[in-house]
Amino acid sequence: MKKKFWSTLFASTMLVGTLAGCSGGGGESASGSEEEKDTNASEEAVTIKFHTHGNESSYNWEKTISAFEEEHPNIDVDLVILSEKGDTQEATQKLDLAAASGEQLDVLMFSDPASYAQRVALGMVAPIDEFIEEDGYTLSKEYKVDTKIDDSYYALPGKFNPWYVLMNKNHLDEAGLEVPTDWTWDEFMEYAKKLTTADHYGTYFHGPQGGGWMEFMKLALASEEDNTEFVKADGTSNFDSPLFKKTLEMRAQMELEDKSSVPYTDIISQKLHYRNQFFGQDASTILIGSWMNTELGGTDQFPLDFNVAVAPYPKNEAGAEGGYTPVTTDFMSVAANSEHKKEAYQFIRWYTTEGQIVQGKNVPSWNGVSDDELGSIIDGILAGTATPDKVDRESLVSVLKNAKSSKIIPPVAYQAELYKVVNEEYEKLILGEQDIDATLKATQERAQEIIDNNQ
């Protein structure tokens, strides 16, 4: 797999090099002089390259990096924004090309577990265990997101975007329902039924579609601490999990029996989107990631005409610990070929701790953030929306404070094939072509064949 990836990447690099050969410039490395090499992390000035998908408007880099350089005058950070529009796919492609062409790489930012795990497997990323040990902290206690892969750490987590349930508070009031602070999937289903009227559905599920948005096929799985993916860490299938079956049963009951969720046929045929469904009040609740924090109070494109509350991701059993939810973060890594690994680590450690507070754009994964600091960050985020007073701040803070990330399971190389199978078999179920048992049997058999073929 590794050989095939780099062969493809090399071919792409040669093509780009041919096209860019006459353009001039852009190819100079800022690797610095020999005395800058990072054997003892000396106090002599070094320059580290920071490659990121994040643009200035989303990440406030100028202010953030200036604050770091003020605290660390011997380290200059050369920012390389890989996509001005924040396109993570474009950024990842450009990063791979930079690696293949031998450009200086020091700090790398990955936007999702798949990109992170794959580059670790390809040897692009350095382990940082020795630095963590020197600093004397336990990553799983220091941060809300555990980034361990194969018993080593290759990244520190930046922002913390857990999934939650956005709720139309006006609809809750009309139905005589309280904002949940701790609830199960069964209670979620009951809420959706009670919230459904002639004018709107109780909830809206944005996936699966086109082999994507597969979070909506892992609903019950994602409420657990471990084994939340379709393939377990040991490479065996997880489609025999009762929680996968539970997810299928919930989706089928809510759409086909309770009529409390927007029909799948409408989602696909009308190309519906979760923002329109929620802000247009066509659905009382949506399960979605907390990247929506910046829009909760409404925007010019989606003005808010009602009050919004936030509920935690539901758990499977009433007595369960709860708080586990799908989480997105930025994986901050040190490049394997960096000549300044110590300085690169110093930057990612600072950035994922006090740097998150300086940046003020996202809720941090760092557990060292005080309640007051968290509240200030959230207030700052909401202040950027059109009508922040319409957001139930207390419920939002509570959910973000108590959410937890499940253990990372590195994605398999054939993940897209599995997603396609799940999507196809789910469609047969929800369109009435087969029942739950037939769906499970077909999914398990087709998935196992894919797994066997990739051993």
Short mmCIF file of C-alpha atoms in Angstrom, two decimals:
data_model
loop_
_atom_site.label_atom_id
_atom_site.label_comp_id
_atom_site.label_asym_id
_atom_site.label_seq_id
_atom_site.Cartn_x
_atom_site.Cartn_y
_atom_site.Cartn_z
CA MET A 1 0.00 0.00 0.00
CA LYS A 2 2.82 2.36 0.95
CA LYS A 3 4.74 1.67 -2.26
CA LYS A 4 1.65 2.17 -4.40
CA PHE A 5 0.78 5.46 -2.68
CA TRP A 6 4.20 6.98 -3.13
CA SER A 7 4.46 5.78 -6.74
CA THR A 8 1.22 7.58 -7.54
CA LEU A 9 2.36 10.61 -5.60
CA PHE A 10 5.71 10.70 -7.41
CA ALA A 11 3.97 10.64 -10.78
CA SER A 12 1.71 13.52 -9.71
CA THR A 13 4.73 15.45 -8.46
CA MET A 14 6.56 15.02 -11.76
CA LEU A 15 3.54 16.37 -13.62
CA VAL A 16 3.25 19.38 -11.33
CA GLY A 17 7.00 19.95 -11.62
CA THR A 18 6.79 19.93 -15.43
CA LEU A 19 3.98 22.47 -15.41
CA ALA A 20 5.68 24.69 -12.86
CA GLY A 21 9.23 24.41 -14.24
CA CYS A 22 9.15 27.73 -16.10
CA SER A 23 7.29 29.73 -13.47
CA GLY A 24 10.36 30.53 -11.35
CA GLY A 25 10.52 30.94 -7.59
CA GLY A 26 8.50 29.05 -5.02
CA GLY A 27 10.95 26.18 -4.75
CA GLU A 28 13.46 27.63 -2.27
CA SER A 29 13.69 25.79 1.06
CA ALA A 30 13.93 27.73 4.31
CA SER A 31 15.92 24.96 5.96
CA GLY A 32 18.38 27.36 7.54
CA SER A 33 22.11 26.96 8.18
CA GLU A 34 23.91 23.91 9.56
CA GLU A 35 24.25 25.37 13.06
CA GLU A 36 20.45 25.48 13.30
CA LYS A 37 20.13 21.70 13.40
CA ASP A 38 18.12 20.57 16.31
CA THR A 39 20.53 18.25 18.15
CA ASN A 40 20.27 20.11 21.44
CA ALA A 41 17.45 22.56 20.59
CA SER A 42 19.92 25.45 21.07
CA GLU A 43 18.83 29.01 21.65
CA GLU A 44 20.13 30.07 18.24
CA ALA A 45 17.35 31.28 15.97
CA VAL A 46 15.71 28.66 13.82
CA THR A 47 12.88 28.83 11.32
CA ILE A 48 10.23 26.13 11.28
CA LYS A 49 7.78 25.63 8.44
CA PHE A 50 4.15 25.17 9.44
CA HIS A 51 1.92 23.62 6.74
CA THR A 52 -1.81 23.97 7.39
CA HIS A 53 -5.19 23.76 5.66
CA GLY A 54 -6.49 26.56 7.89
CA ASN A 55 -6.84 30.04 6.43
CA GLU A 56 -6.42 33.33 8.28
CA SER A 57 -10.12 34.08 8.72
CA SER A 58 -10.78 30.72 10.36
CA TYR A 59 -7.64 30.47 12.48
CA ASN A 60 -6.40 33.98 13.25
CA TRP A 61 -2.83 32.92 12.46
CA GLU A 62 -1.21 36.36 12.46
CA LYS A 63 -2.17 37.07 16.06
CA THR A 64 -1.57 33.49 17.20
CA ILE A 65 1.89 33.02 15.68
CA SER A 66 3.00 36.48 16.81
CA ALA A 67 2.12 35.54 20.39
CA PHE A 68 4.14 32.33 20.12
CA GLU A 69 7.18 34.07 18.63
CA GLU A 70 7.06 36.68 21.39
CA GLU A 71 7.26 33.90 24.01
CA HIS A 72 9.87 31.96 21.99
CA PRO A 73 12.15 34.58 20.39
CA ASN A 74 14.54 31.90 19.06
CA ILE A 75 11.83 30.27 16.92
CA ASP A 76 10.41 31.86 13.79
CA VAL A 77 7.30 30.21 12.33
CA ASP A 78 7.02 30.33 8.56
CA LEU A 79 3.32 29.80 7.83
CA VAL A 80 2.37 27.89 4.69
CA ILE A 81 -1.38 28.02 4.03
CA LEU A 82 -2.10 25.14 1.66
CA SER A 83 -5.61 26.26 0.74
CA GLU A 84 -6.79 29.85 1.00
CA LYS A 85 -10.39 28.66 0.93
CA GLY A 86 -9.77 26.12 3.69
CA ASP A 87 -10.30 23.12 1.40
CA THR A 88 -8.85 20.18 3.33
CA GLN A 89 -8.67 17.91 0.29
CA GLU A 90 -6.69 20.48 -1.69
CA ALA A 91 -4.45 21.07 1.32
CA THR A 92 -3.70 17.38 1.79
CA GLN A 93 -2.79 16.95 -1.87
CA LYS A 94 -0.40 19.91 -1.72
CA LEU A 95 1.15 18.62 1.50
CA ASP A 96 1.81 15.23 -0.10
CA LEU A 97 3.43 16.93 -3.08
CA ALA A 98 5.63 19.02 -0.76
CA ALA A 99 6.73 15.85 1.05
CA ALA A 100 7.45 13.98 -2.19
CA SER A 101 9.53 16.88 -3.56
CA GLY A 102 11.68 17.12 -0.44
CA GLU A 103 10.51 20.53 0.78
CA GLN A 104 11.22 21.52 4.36
CA LEU A 105 8.50 20.20 6.64
CA ASP A 106 8.42 20.80 10.38
CA VAL A 107 4.87 21.23 11.70
CA LEU A 108 1.97 19.49 9.95
CA MET A 109 -1.73 19.98 10.60
CA PHE A 110 -4.22 17.26 9.65
CA SER A 111 -7.98 17.86 9.69
CA ASP A 112 -9.26 14.32 10.23
CA PRO A 113 -8.22 10.92 11.65
CA ALA A 114 -7.94 9.34 8.21
CA SER A 115 -5.43 11.89 6.89
CA TYR A 116 -3.49 11.73 10.15
CA ALA A 117 -3.37 7.92 10.38
CA GLN A 118 -2.46 7.44 6.74
CA ARG A 119 0.49 9.86 6.90
CA VAL A 120 1.68 8.17 10.08
CA ALA A 121 1.58 4.83 8.25
CA LEU A 122 3.55 6.34 5.36
CA GLY A 123 6.32 7.53 7.66
CA MET A 124 5.66 11.25 7.11
CA VAL A 125 5.08 11.96 10.81
CA ALA A 126 7.48 11.62 13.74
CA PRO A 127 6.50 10.08 17.10
CA ILE A 128 6.51 12.63 19.92
CA ASP A 129 6.51 10.27 22.92
CA GLU A 130 9.94 11.40 24.12
CA PHE A 131 8.86 15.04 24.22
CA ILE A 132 5.67 14.20 26.08
CA GLU A 133 7.69 12.20 28.62
CA GLU A 134 10.11 15.11 29.05
CA ASP A 135 7.18 17.46 29.70
CA GLY A 136 5.80 14.99 32.24
CA TYR A 137 2.13 14.75 31.31
CA THR A 138 -0.23 11.97 30.21
CA LEU A 139 -1.82 12.91 26.92
CA SER A 140 -5.10 11.09 27.56
CA LYS A 141 -5.53 13.15 30.75
CA GLU A 142 -4.16 16.39 29.39
CA TYR A 143 -6.45 16.49 26.33
CA LYS A 144 -10.00 15.44 25.50
CA VAL A 145 -8.87 13.66 22.32
CA ASP A 146 -6.51 10.69 22.54
CA THR A 147 -4.31 10.63 19.42
CA LYS A 148 -2.50 7.33 20.06
CA ILE A 149 -1.76 5.05 17.10
CA ASP A 150 -0.09 1.66 17.68
CA ASP A 151 1.01 2.57 21.22
CA SER A 152 2.70 5.83 20.17
CA TYR A 153 1.66 9.44 19.88
CA TYR A 154 2.20 11.34 16.65
CA ALA A 155 0.06 14.43 17.27
CA LEU A 156 -1.40 16.77 19.85
CA PRO A 157 -5.06 17.75 19.33
CA GLY A 158 -6.00 21.36 18.68
CA LYS A 159 -9.65 22.35 18.54
CA PHE A 160 -12.43 20.22 20.01
CA ASN A 161 -15.55 19.86 17.88
CA PRO A 162 -17.80 17.20 19.39
CA TRP A 163 -21.12 16.29 17.84
CA TYR A 164 -24.27 17.36 19.66
CA VAL A 165 -27.99 17.79 19.13
CA LEU A 166 -29.20 21.22 18.08
CA MET A 167 -32.76 21.86 19.21
CA ASN A 168 -35.43 24.38 18.27
CA LYS A 169 -36.27 25.72 21.74
CA ASN A 170 -39.58 27.18 20.54
CA HIS A 171 -40.68 23.73 19.34
CA LEU A 172 -39.62 22.22 22.67
CA ASP A 173 -41.71 24.75 24.55
CA GLU A 174 -44.72 24.11 22.33
CA ALA A 175 -44.42 20.37 22.98
CA GLY A 176 -43.90 20.86 26.72
CA LEU A 177 -40.40 19.34 26.63
CA GLU A 178 -37.32 20.31 28.60
CA VAL A 179 -33.83 20.68 27.15
CA PRO A 180 -32.17 17.29 27.83
CA THR A 181 -28.95 17.32 29.84
CA ASP A 182 -28.48 13.53 29.94
CA TRP A 183 -30.49 11.20 27.74
CA THR A 184 -30.58 7.94 25.79
CA TRP A 185 -31.31 7.09 22.18
CA ASP A 186 -34.73 5.80 23.23
CA GLU A 187 -35.49 9.20 24.75
CA PHE A 188 -34.17 10.92 21.63
CA MET A 189 -36.64 8.88 19.58
CA GLU A 190 -39.49 9.83 21.90
CA TYR A 191 -38.58 13.51 21.67
CA ALA A 192 -38.58 13.29 17.87
CA LYS A 193 -42.07 11.76 17.90
CA LYS A 194 -43.45 14.42 20.23
CA LEU A 195 -41.83 17.23 18.24
CA THR A 196 -43.25 16.08 14.91
CA THR A 197 -46.23 18.10 13.67
CA ALA A 198 -47.95 18.81 10.38
CA ASP A 199 -45.46 21.65 9.85
CA HIS A 200 -42.15 19.99 10.71
CA TYR A 201 -40.37 16.74 11.46
CA GLY A 202 -38.84 15.91 14.81
CA THR A 203 -35.38 15.36 13.37
CA TYR A 204 -33.25 15.27 10.24
CA PHE A 205 -30.40 12.85 9.44
CA HIS A 206 -27.98 14.16 6.83
CA GLY A 207 -26.60 10.79 5.82
CA PRO A 208 -25.68 8.43 4.48
CA GLN A 209 -25.45 9.71 0.96
CA GLY A 210 -23.00 8.93 -1.80
CA GLY A 211 -20.87 6.87 0.56
CA GLY A 212 -20.40 9.89 2.83
CA TRP A 213 -21.75 11.25 6.10
CA MET A 214 -21.41 7.77 7.59
CA GLU A 215 -21.66 9.17 11.12
CA PHE A 216 -25.38 8.68 10.65
CA MET A 217 -24.85 4.92 10.27
CA LYS A 218 -22.83 4.71 13.50
CA LEU A 219 -25.28 6.44 15.85
CA ALA A 220 -25.27 3.88 18.68
CA LEU A 221 -21.67 2.80 18.03
CA ALA A 222 -20.45 6.38 18.49
CA SER A 223 -21.91 6.57 22.00
CA GLU A 224 -19.24 4.17 23.26
CA GLU A 225 -15.64 4.67 24.39
CA ASP A 226 -14.17 2.07 22.04
CA ASN A 227 -14.95 0.06 18.89
CA THR A 228 -16.89 2.89 17.27
CA GLU A 229 -15.85 2.14 13.68
CA PHE A 230 -17.03 -0.48 11.17
CA VAL A 231 -13.64 -2.21 11.44
CA LYS A 232 -12.11 -2.74 14.88
CA ALA A 233 -8.53 -1.95 15.82
CA ASP A 234 -7.54 -5.61 15.28
CA GLY A 235 -8.81 -5.47 11.69
CA THR A 236 -11.93 -7.57 12.24
CA SER A 237 -15.45 -6.59 11.22
CA ASN A 238 -17.65 -4.69 13.65
CA PHE A 239 -20.84 -5.19 11.66
CA ASP A 240 -21.90 -7.98 14.02
CA SER A 241 -22.07 -5.46 16.88
CA PRO A 242 -25.57 -5.17 18.35
CA LEU A 243 -25.04 -1.41 18.27
CA PHE A 244 -24.81 -1.40 14.48
CA LYS A 245 -28.09 -3.32 14.39
CA LYS A 246 -29.54 -0.85 16.90
CA THR A 247 -28.65 2.04 14.59
CA LEU A 248 -30.43 0.38 11.66
CA GLU A 249 -33.47 -0.30 13.85
CA MET A 250 -33.62 3.30 15.05
CA ARG A 251 -33.35 4.75 11.58
CA ALA A 252 -36.02 2.41 10.21
CA GLN A 253 -38.43 2.96 13.08
CA MET A 254 -38.12 6.75 13.08
CA GLU A 255 -38.70 7.09 9.35
CA LEU A 256 -40.99 4.18 8.48
CA GLU A 257 -43.06 3.77 11.66
CA ASP A 258 -42.90 6.94 13.75
CA LYS A 259 -42.67 9.24 10.71
CA SER A 260 -40.55 11.52 12.90
CA SER A 261 -37.51 11.94 10.64
CA VAL A 262 -37.27 13.57 7.23
CA PRO A 263 -37.72 10.81 4.58
CA TYR A 264 -34.52 9.55 2.98
CA THR A 265 -36.09 9.86 -0.46
CA ASP A 266 -36.62 13.60 0.15
CA ILE A 267 -33.03 14.03 1.32
CA ILE A 268 -31.64 12.47 -1.85
CA SER A 269 -34.12 13.68 -4.46
CA GLN A 270 -34.34 17.25 -3.15
CA LYS A 271 -30.66 17.44 -2.14
CA LEU A 272 -31.62 18.69 1.31
CA HIS A 273 -29.05 20.18 3.66
CA TYR A 274 -28.99 20.26 7.45
CA ARG A 275 -28.61 24.04 7.67
CA ASN A 276 -31.74 24.70 5.61
CA GLN A 277 -33.66 22.02 7.50
CA PHE A 278 -32.82 23.43 10.92
CA PHE A 279 -32.75 27.17 10.34
CA GLY A 280 -35.81 26.91 8.08
CA GLN A 281 -37.61 25.09 10.96
CA ASP A 282 -38.44 22.07 8.83
CA ALA A 283 -36.82 19.85 11.48
CA SER A 284 -36.89 20.49 15.23
CA THR A 285 -33.55 18.81 15.92
CA ILE A 286 -30.39 17.86 14.06
CA LEU A 287 -27.39 15.77 15.04
CA ILE A 288 -24.32 17.65 13.85
CA GLY A 289 -20.78 18.68 14.75
CA SER A 290 -20.03 21.73 16.87
CA TRP A 291 -18.37 23.48 13.96
CA MET A 292 -21.88 24.93 13.95
CA ASN A 293 -21.00 27.04 17.02
CA THR A 294 -20.10 29.93 14.73
CA GLU A 295 -23.60 29.84 13.20
CA LEU A 296 -25.81 29.08 16.19
CA GLY A 297 -26.96 32.67 16.57
CA GLY A 298 -27.79 32.91 12.89
CA THR A 299 -25.93 34.37 9.92
CA ASP A 300 -26.76 36.61 6.98
CA GLN A 301 -27.42 33.50 4.89
CA PHE A 302 -29.34 31.69 7.62
CA PRO A 303 -31.03 34.19 9.94
CA LEU A 304 -32.36 32.82 13.21
CA ASP A 305 -36.07 33.32 13.88
CA PHE A 306 -36.31 31.13 16.99
CA ASN A 307 -34.40 30.22 20.14
CA VAL A 308 -31.74 27.48 20.01
CA ALA A 309 -30.73 25.02 22.72
CA VAL A 310 -28.08 22.30 22.71
CA ALA A 311 -28.35 18.75 24.05
CA PRO A 312 -25.59 16.16 24.45
CA TYR A 313 -25.10 13.25 22.08
CA PRO A 314 -27.44 10.50 23.37
CA LYS A 315 -26.06 7.42 25.12
CA ASN A 316 -27.17 3.79 24.76
CA GLU A 317 -28.19 2.97 28.34
CA ALA A 318 -29.50 5.14 31.15
CA GLY A 319 -26.77 4.00 33.53
CA ALA A 320 -23.91 4.47 31.06
CA GLU A 321 -21.21 7.08 31.61
CA GLY A 322 -22.27 9.15 28.62
CA GLY A 323 -20.55 12.08 26.99
CA TYR A 324 -18.94 10.03 24.22
CA THR A 325 -19.55 11.44 20.77
CA PRO A 326 -17.92 11.74 17.35
CA VAL A 327 -15.28 14.45 17.54
CA THR A 328 -13.34 16.39 14.94
CA THR A 329 -10.05 18.06 15.80
CA ASP A 330 -6.88 19.35 14.20
CA PHE A 331 -4.02 16.87 14.58
CA MET A 332 -0.84 18.87 15.17
CA SER A 333 2.22 16.82 14.22
CA VAL A 334 5.98 17.02 13.82
CA ALA A 335 7.33 16.02 10.41
CA ALA A 336 9.54 12.93 10.34
CA ASN A 337 12.19 14.69 8.21
CA SER A 338 12.22 17.90 10.28
CA GLU A 339 15.67 19.10 11.34
CA HIS A 340 14.05 21.05 14.18
CA LYS A 341 11.84 18.49 15.89
CA LYS A 342 12.28 19.97 19.36
CA GLU A 343 11.24 23.44 18.21
CA ALA A 344 8.39 22.01 16.14
CA TYR A 345 7.14 20.16 19.22
CA GLN A 346 7.45 23.34 21.30
CA PHE A 347 5.16 25.06 18.82
CA ILE A 348 2.49 22.35 18.73
CA ARG A 349 2.51 22.04 22.52
CA TRP A 350 2.08 25.80 22.93
CA TYR A 351 -0.51 26.01 20.17
CA THR A 352 -2.67 23.21 21.58
CA THR A 353 -2.65 24.75 25.06
CA GLU A 354 -2.44 28.49 25.68
CA GLY A 355 -2.31 29.13 21.95
CA GLN A 356 -5.91 27.99 21.64
CA ILE A 357 -6.95 30.67 24.10
CA VAL A 358 -4.94 33.33 22.26
CA GLN A 359 -6.49 32.25 18.96
CA GLY A 360 -10.00 32.46 20.40
CA LYS A 361 -11.64 30.76 17.41
CA ASN A 362 -12.47 27.31 18.74
CA VAL A 363 -13.14 25.31 21.88
CA PRO A 364 -9.80 23.66 22.79
CA SER A 365 -9.15 19.95 23.35
CA TRP A 366 -6.84 20.96 26.22
CA ASN A 367 -8.24 20.16 29.65
CA GLY A 368 -6.24 22.99 31.18
CA VAL A 369 -8.80 25.55 30.03
CA SER A 370 -10.71 26.92 33.00
CA ASP A 371 -14.49 27.25 33.05
CA ASP A 372 -14.15 31.02 32.79
CA GLU A 373 -11.80 30.76 29.82
CA LEU A 374 -14.12 28.29 28.11
CA GLY A 375 -17.04 30.62 28.70
CA SER A 376 -15.08 33.56 27.29
CA ILE A 377 -14.15 31.61 24.17
CA ILE A 378 -17.77 30.59 23.61
CA ASP A 379 -18.95 34.15 24.21
CA GLY A 380 -16.47 35.36 21.63
CA ILE A 381 -17.65 32.77 19.10
CA LEU A 382 -21.33 33.58 19.66
CA ALA A 383 -20.64 37.32 19.47
CA GLY A 384 -19.73 36.79 15.84
CA THR A 385 -23.25 35.58 15.03
CA ALA A 386 -26.23 37.74 14.13
CA THR A 387 -28.39 37.16 17.24
CA PRO A 388 -26.33 35.49 20.01
CA ASP A 389 -29.06 36.26 22.58
CA LYS A 390 -31.25 33.59 20.95
CA VAL A 391 -28.78 30.83 21.92
CA ASP A 392 -29.14 28.98 25.23
CA ARG A 393 -25.55 29.61 26.32
CA GLU A 394 -25.82 27.49 29.46
CA SER A 395 -26.80 24.35 27.55
CA LEU A 396 -24.03 24.93 24.98
CA VAL A 397 -21.31 25.37 27.60
CA SER A 398 -22.48 22.31 29.52
CA VAL A 399 -22.44 20.05 26.45
CA LEU A 400 -19.01 21.22 25.26
CA LYS A 401 -17.55 20.93 28.74
CA ASN A 402 -18.71 17.35 29.28
CA ALA A 403 -18.26 15.82 25.81
CA LYS A 404 -15.60 13.15 25.37
CA SER A 405 -13.87 11.63 22.37
CA SER A 406 -13.85 7.89 21.76
CA LYS A 407 -10.56 6.08 21.14
CA ILE A 408 -9.13 6.62 17.68
CA ILE A 409 -9.19 3.58 15.43
CA PRO A 410 -6.95 4.17 12.40
CA PRO A 411 -9.06 4.06 9.22
CA VAL A 412 -8.44 1.13 6.88
CA ALA A 413 -7.23 1.69 3.33
CA TYR A 414 -10.43 0.18 1.93
CA GLN A 415 -12.75 2.34 4.01
CA ALA A 416 -14.49 3.84 0.98
CA GLU A 417 -15.43 0.36 -0.25
CA LEU A 418 -17.05 -0.45 3.09
CA TYR A 419 -18.90 2.86 3.14
CA LYS A 420 -20.31 2.11 -0.31
CA VAL A 421 -21.62 -1.26 0.91
CA VAL A 422 -23.24 0.23 4.01
CA ASN A 423 -24.85 2.98 1.96
CA GLU A 424 -26.25 0.57 -0.63
CA GLU A 425 -27.64 -1.92 1.88
CA TYR A 426 -29.15 0.85 4.00
CA GLU A 427 -30.95 2.23 0.96
CA LYS A 428 -32.50 -1.20 0.33
CA LEU A 429 -33.71 -1.23 3.93
CA ILE A 430 -35.13 2.26 4.05
CA LEU A 431 -36.77 1.91 0.62
CA GLY A 432 -38.54 -1.25 1.75
CA GLU A 433 -36.62 -3.69 -0.44
CA GLN A 434 -35.32 -5.78 2.48
CA ASP A 435 -35.78 -6.06 6.25
CA ILE A 436 -33.29 -5.51 9.10
CA ASP A 437 -32.04 -9.10 9.18
CA ALA A 438 -31.48 -9.24 5.43
CA THR A 439 -29.69 -5.90 5.58
CA LEU A 440 -27.40 -7.11 8.34
CA LYS A 441 -26.64 -10.39 6.57
CA ALA A 442 -25.84 -8.73 3.24
CA THR A 443 -23.73 -6.01 4.87
CA GLN A 444 -21.75 -8.50 6.93
CA GLU A 445 -21.08 -10.83 3.99
CA ARG A 446 -20.08 -8.09 1.55
CA ALA A 447 -17.92 -6.33 4.15
CA GLN A 448 -16.16 -9.55 5.11
CA GLU A 449 -15.30 -10.22 1.48
CA ILE A 450 -13.71 -6.78 1.23
CA ILE A 451 -11.77 -7.32 4.46
CA ASP A 452 -10.54 -10.74 3.30
CA ASN A 453 -9.43 -9.35 -0.05
CA ASN A 454 -7.33 -6.73 1.72
CA GLN A 455 -5.55 -8.96 4.19
#
